[in-house]
mmCIF file of C-alpha atoms in Angstrom:
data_model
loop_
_atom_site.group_PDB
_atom_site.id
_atom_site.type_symbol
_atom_site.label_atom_id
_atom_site.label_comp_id
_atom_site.label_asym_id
_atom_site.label_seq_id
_atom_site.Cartn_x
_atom_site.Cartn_y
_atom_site.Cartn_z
ATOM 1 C CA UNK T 181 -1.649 10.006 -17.497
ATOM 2 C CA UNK T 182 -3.260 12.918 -19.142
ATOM 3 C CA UNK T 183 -0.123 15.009 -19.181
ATOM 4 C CA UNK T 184 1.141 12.269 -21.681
ATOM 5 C CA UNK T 185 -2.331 11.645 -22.711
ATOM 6 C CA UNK T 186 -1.604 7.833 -22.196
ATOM 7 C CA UNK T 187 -4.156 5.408 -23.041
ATOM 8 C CA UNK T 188 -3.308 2.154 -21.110
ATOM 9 C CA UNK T 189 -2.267 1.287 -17.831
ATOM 10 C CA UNK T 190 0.334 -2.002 -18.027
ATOM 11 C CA UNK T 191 0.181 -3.655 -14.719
ATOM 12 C CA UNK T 192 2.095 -6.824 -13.357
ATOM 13 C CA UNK T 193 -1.010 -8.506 -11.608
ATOM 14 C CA UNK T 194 -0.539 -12.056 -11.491
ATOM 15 C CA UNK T 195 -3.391 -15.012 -10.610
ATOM 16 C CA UNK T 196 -2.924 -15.088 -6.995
ATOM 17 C CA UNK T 197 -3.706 -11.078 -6.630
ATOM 18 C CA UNK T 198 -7.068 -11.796 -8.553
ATOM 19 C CA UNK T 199 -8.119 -14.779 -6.746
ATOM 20 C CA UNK T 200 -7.148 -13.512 -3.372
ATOM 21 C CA UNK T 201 -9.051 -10.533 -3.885
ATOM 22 C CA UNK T 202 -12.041 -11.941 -5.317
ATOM 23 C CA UNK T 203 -12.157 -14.628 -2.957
ATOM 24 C CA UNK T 204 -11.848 -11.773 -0.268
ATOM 25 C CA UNK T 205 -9.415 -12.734 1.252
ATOM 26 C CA UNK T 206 -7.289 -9.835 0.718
ATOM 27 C CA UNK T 207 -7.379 -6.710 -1.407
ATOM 28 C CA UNK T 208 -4.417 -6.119 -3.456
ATOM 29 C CA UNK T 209 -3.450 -2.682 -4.659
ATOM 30 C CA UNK T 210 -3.439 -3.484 -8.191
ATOM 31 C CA UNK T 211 -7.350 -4.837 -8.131
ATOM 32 C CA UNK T 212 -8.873 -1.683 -6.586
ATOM 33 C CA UNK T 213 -8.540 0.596 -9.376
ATOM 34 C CA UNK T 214 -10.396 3.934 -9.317
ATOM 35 C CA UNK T 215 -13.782 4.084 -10.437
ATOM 36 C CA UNK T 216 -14.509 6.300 -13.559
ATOM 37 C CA UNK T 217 -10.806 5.515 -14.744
ATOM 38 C CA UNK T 218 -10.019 5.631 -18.352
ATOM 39 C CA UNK T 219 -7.306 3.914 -19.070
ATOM 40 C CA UNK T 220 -7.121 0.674 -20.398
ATOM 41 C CA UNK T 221 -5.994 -1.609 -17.915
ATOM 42 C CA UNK T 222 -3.188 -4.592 -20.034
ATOM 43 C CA UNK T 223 -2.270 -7.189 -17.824
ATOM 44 C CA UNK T 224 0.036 -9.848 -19.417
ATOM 45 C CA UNK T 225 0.638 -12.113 -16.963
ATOM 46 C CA UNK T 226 -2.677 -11.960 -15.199
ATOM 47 C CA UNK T 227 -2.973 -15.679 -15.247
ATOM 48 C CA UNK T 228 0.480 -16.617 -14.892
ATOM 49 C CA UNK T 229 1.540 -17.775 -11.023
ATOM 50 C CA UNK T 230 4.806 -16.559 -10.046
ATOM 51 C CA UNK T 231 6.897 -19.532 -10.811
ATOM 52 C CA UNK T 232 5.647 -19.646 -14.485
ATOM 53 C CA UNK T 233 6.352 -15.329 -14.906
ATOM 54 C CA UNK T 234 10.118 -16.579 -13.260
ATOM 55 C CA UNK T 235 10.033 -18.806 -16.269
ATOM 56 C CA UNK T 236 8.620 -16.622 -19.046
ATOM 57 C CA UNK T 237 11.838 -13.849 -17.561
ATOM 58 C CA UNK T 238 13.778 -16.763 -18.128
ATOM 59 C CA UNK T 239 13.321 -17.214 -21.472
ATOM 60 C CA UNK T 240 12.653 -14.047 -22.521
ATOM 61 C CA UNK T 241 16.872 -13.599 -21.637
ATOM 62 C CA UNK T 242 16.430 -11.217 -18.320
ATOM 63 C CA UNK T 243 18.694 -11.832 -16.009
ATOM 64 C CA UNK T 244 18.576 -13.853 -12.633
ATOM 65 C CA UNK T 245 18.870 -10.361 -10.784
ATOM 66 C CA UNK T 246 15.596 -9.171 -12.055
ATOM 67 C CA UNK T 247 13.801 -12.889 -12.537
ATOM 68 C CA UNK T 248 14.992 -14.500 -9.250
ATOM 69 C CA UNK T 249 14.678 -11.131 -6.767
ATOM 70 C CA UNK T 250 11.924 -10.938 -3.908
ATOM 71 C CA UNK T 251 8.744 -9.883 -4.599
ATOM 72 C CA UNK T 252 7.853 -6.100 -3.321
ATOM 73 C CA UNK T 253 4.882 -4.997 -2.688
ATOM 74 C CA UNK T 254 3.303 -2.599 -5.211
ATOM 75 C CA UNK T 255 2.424 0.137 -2.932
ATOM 76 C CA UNK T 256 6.150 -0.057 -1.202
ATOM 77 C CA UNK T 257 6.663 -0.189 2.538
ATOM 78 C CA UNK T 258 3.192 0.823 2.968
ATOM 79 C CA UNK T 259 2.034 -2.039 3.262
ATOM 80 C CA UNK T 260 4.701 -3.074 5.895
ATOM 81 C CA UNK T 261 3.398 -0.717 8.417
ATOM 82 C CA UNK T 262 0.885 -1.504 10.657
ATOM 83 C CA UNK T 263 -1.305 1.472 11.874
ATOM 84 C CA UNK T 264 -0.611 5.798 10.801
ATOM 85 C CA UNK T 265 1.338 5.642 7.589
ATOM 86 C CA UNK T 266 3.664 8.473 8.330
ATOM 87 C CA UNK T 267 7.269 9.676 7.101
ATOM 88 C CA UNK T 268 8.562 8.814 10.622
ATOM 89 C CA UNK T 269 6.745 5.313 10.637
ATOM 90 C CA UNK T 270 8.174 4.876 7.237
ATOM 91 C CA UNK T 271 11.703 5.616 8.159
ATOM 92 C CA UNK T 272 11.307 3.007 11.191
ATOM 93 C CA UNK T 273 9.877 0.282 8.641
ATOM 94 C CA UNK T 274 12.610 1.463 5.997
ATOM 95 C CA UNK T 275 15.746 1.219 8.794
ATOM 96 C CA UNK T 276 14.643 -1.963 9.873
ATOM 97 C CA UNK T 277 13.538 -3.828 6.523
ATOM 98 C CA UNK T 278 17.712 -2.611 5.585
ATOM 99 C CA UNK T 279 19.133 -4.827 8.436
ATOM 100 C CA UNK T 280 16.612 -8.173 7.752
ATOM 101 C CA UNK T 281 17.784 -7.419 3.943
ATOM 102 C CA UNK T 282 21.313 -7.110 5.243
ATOM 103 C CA UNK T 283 22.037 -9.747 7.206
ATOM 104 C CA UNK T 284 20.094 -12.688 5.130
ATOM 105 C CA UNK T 285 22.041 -12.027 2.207
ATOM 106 C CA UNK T 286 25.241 -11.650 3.948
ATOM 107 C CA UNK T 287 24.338 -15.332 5.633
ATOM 108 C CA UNK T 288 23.619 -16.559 1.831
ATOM 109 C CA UNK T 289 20.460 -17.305 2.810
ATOM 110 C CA UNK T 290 18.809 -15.049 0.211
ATOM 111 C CA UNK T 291 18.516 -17.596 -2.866
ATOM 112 C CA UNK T 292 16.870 -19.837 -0.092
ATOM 113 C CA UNK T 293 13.760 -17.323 0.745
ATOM 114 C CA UNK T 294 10.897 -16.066 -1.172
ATOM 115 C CA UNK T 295 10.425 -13.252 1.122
ATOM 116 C CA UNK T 296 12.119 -11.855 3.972
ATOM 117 C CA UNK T 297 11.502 -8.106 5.437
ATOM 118 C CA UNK T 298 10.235 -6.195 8.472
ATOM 119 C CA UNK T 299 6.966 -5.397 9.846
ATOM 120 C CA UNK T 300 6.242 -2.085 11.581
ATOM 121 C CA UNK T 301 3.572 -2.675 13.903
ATOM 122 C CA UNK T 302 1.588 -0.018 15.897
ATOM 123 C CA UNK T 303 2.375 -1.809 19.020
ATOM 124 C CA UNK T 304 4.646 0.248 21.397
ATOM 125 C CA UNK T 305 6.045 -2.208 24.513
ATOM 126 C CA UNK T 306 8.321 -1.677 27.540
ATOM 127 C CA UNK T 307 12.128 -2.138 26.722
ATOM 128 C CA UNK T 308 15.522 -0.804 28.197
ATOM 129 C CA UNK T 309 18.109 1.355 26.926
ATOM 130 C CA UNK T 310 21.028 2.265 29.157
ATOM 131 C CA UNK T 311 19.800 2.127 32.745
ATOM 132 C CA UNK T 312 16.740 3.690 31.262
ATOM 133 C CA UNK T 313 12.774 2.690 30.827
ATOM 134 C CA UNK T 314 12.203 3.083 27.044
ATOM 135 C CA UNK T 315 8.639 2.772 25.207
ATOM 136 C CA UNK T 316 9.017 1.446 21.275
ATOM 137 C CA UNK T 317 8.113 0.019 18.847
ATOM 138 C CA UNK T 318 7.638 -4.074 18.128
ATOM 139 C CA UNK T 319 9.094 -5.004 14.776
ATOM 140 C CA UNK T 320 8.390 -8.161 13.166
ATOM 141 C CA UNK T 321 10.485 -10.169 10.902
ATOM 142 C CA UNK T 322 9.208 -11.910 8.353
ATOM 143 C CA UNK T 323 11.107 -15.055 6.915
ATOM 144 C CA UNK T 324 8.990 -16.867 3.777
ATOM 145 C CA UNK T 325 9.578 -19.756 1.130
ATOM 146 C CA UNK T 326 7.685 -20.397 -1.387
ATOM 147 C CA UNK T 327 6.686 -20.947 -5.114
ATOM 148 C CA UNK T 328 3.158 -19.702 -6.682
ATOM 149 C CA UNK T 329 2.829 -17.110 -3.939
ATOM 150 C CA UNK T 330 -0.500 -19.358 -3.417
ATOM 151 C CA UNK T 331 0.703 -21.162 0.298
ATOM 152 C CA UNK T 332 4.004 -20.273 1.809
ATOM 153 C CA UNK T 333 6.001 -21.761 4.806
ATOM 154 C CA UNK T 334 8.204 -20.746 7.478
ATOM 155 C CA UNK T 335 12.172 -22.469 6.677
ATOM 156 C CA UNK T 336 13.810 -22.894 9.981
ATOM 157 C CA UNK T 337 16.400 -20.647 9.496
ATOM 158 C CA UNK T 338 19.925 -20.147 11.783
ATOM 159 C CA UNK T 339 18.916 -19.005 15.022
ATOM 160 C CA UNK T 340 22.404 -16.472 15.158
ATOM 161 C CA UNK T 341 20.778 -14.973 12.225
ATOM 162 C CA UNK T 342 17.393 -14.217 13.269
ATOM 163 C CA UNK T 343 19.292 -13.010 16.687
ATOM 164 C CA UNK T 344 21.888 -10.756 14.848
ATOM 165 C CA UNK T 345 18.930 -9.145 12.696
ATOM 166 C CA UNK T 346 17.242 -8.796 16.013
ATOM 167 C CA UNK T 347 20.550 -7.425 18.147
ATOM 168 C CA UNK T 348 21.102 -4.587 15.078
ATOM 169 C CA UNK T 349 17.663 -3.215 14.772
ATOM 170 C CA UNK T 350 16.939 -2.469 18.660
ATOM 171 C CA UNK T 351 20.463 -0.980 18.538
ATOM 172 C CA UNK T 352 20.411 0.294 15.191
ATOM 173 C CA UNK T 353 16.788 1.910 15.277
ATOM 174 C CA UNK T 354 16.089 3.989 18.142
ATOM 175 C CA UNK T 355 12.421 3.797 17.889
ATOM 176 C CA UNK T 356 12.123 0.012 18.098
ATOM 177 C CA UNK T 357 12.409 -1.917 21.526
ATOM 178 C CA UNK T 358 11.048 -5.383 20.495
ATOM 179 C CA UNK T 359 11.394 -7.567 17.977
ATOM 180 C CA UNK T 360 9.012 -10.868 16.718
ATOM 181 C CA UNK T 361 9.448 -13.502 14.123
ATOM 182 C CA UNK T 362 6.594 -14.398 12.574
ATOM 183 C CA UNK T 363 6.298 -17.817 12.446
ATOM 184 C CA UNK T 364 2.906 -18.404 10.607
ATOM 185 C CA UNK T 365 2.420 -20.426 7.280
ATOM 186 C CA UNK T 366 -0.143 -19.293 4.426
ATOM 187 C CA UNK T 367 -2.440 -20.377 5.041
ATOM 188 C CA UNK T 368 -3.780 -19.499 7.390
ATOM 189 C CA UNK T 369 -1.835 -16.204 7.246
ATOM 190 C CA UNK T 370 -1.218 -14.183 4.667
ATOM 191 C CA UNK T 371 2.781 -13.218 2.998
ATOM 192 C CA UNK T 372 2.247 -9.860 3.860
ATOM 193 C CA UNK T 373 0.796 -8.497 6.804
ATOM 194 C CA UNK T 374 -1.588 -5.444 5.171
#
């Protein structure tokens, strides 16, 4: 910022990041700013829910590609990994999050979800490979509709689906033995696991 000597910081917080973090329920990236930082912090759609910034993208002439995609997490896959943020836990989450990606939209099912990605978790559990003990990773899928980003539910989605995204990343991803569907609502969960 002061290599450009910029003056504001534009951010895309919307009313569910402010109200989940103040009501402590979670702390999103984008409402722990630094202490003793100068920029002025503009936030246009601050009280907007997500529906209604789908709508102002609407009429504002973007197209459905931008206004209709998933919602990613500001801070990236970081917050898909569970436990030591590393480059090689990163590549797992990143290899993994590519086949759940993959194989919803190639089912169509894409324009049907809110959210849909995978989970690195820190848990390592027993698995085979070959004739072989193996010790990996559990990956969890995560499968979401919603609307405000407020409360979100679990669709019941084709089970050859959920098994093909299953099959492909413990045969796809060396590192992973296990994988989970998460099949809890918000509340009482949350969309996002970190």
């Amino acid at each position: 910022a002061q290599a450009v000597d910029a003056k504001y910081l534009v951010q895309g917080t919307i009313a569910p990041d402010w109200i989940e973090t103040e009501g402590e329920i979670k702390t999103h990236h984008n409402m722990a700013l630094p202490s003793g930082m100068v920029l002025k912090v503009v936030e246009p759609v601050r009280d907007l829910y997500k529906d209604e910034v789908r709508e102002v993208g609407t009429e504002l002439g973007l197209p459905d590609s931008i206004v209709q995609r998933q919602p990613f997490p500001g801070p990236g896959l970081g917050v898909r990994v569970v436990g030591a943020l590393t480059r090689d836990n990163l590549a797992v989450c990143r290899a993994a999050d590519a086949i759940v990606r993959e194989e919803v939209e190639k089912a169509g099912l894409d324009k049907e979800l809110w959210q849909y990605f995978a989970v690195l978790t820190d848990t390592k559990v027993t698995g085979v490979k070959g004739d072989e003990r193996d010790f990996g990773y559990l990956i969890v899928i995560r499968l979401i509709s919603s609307v405000d980003a407020m409360t979100a539910t679990v669709p019941e989605m084709p089970w050859d689906v959920i098994r093909t995204i299953s099959r492909r990343i413990t045969s796809e991803v060396s590192e992973v033995t296990h994988v989970a569907l998460s099949i809890s609502d918000k509340p009482p969960s949350t969309i996002e696991f970190c």
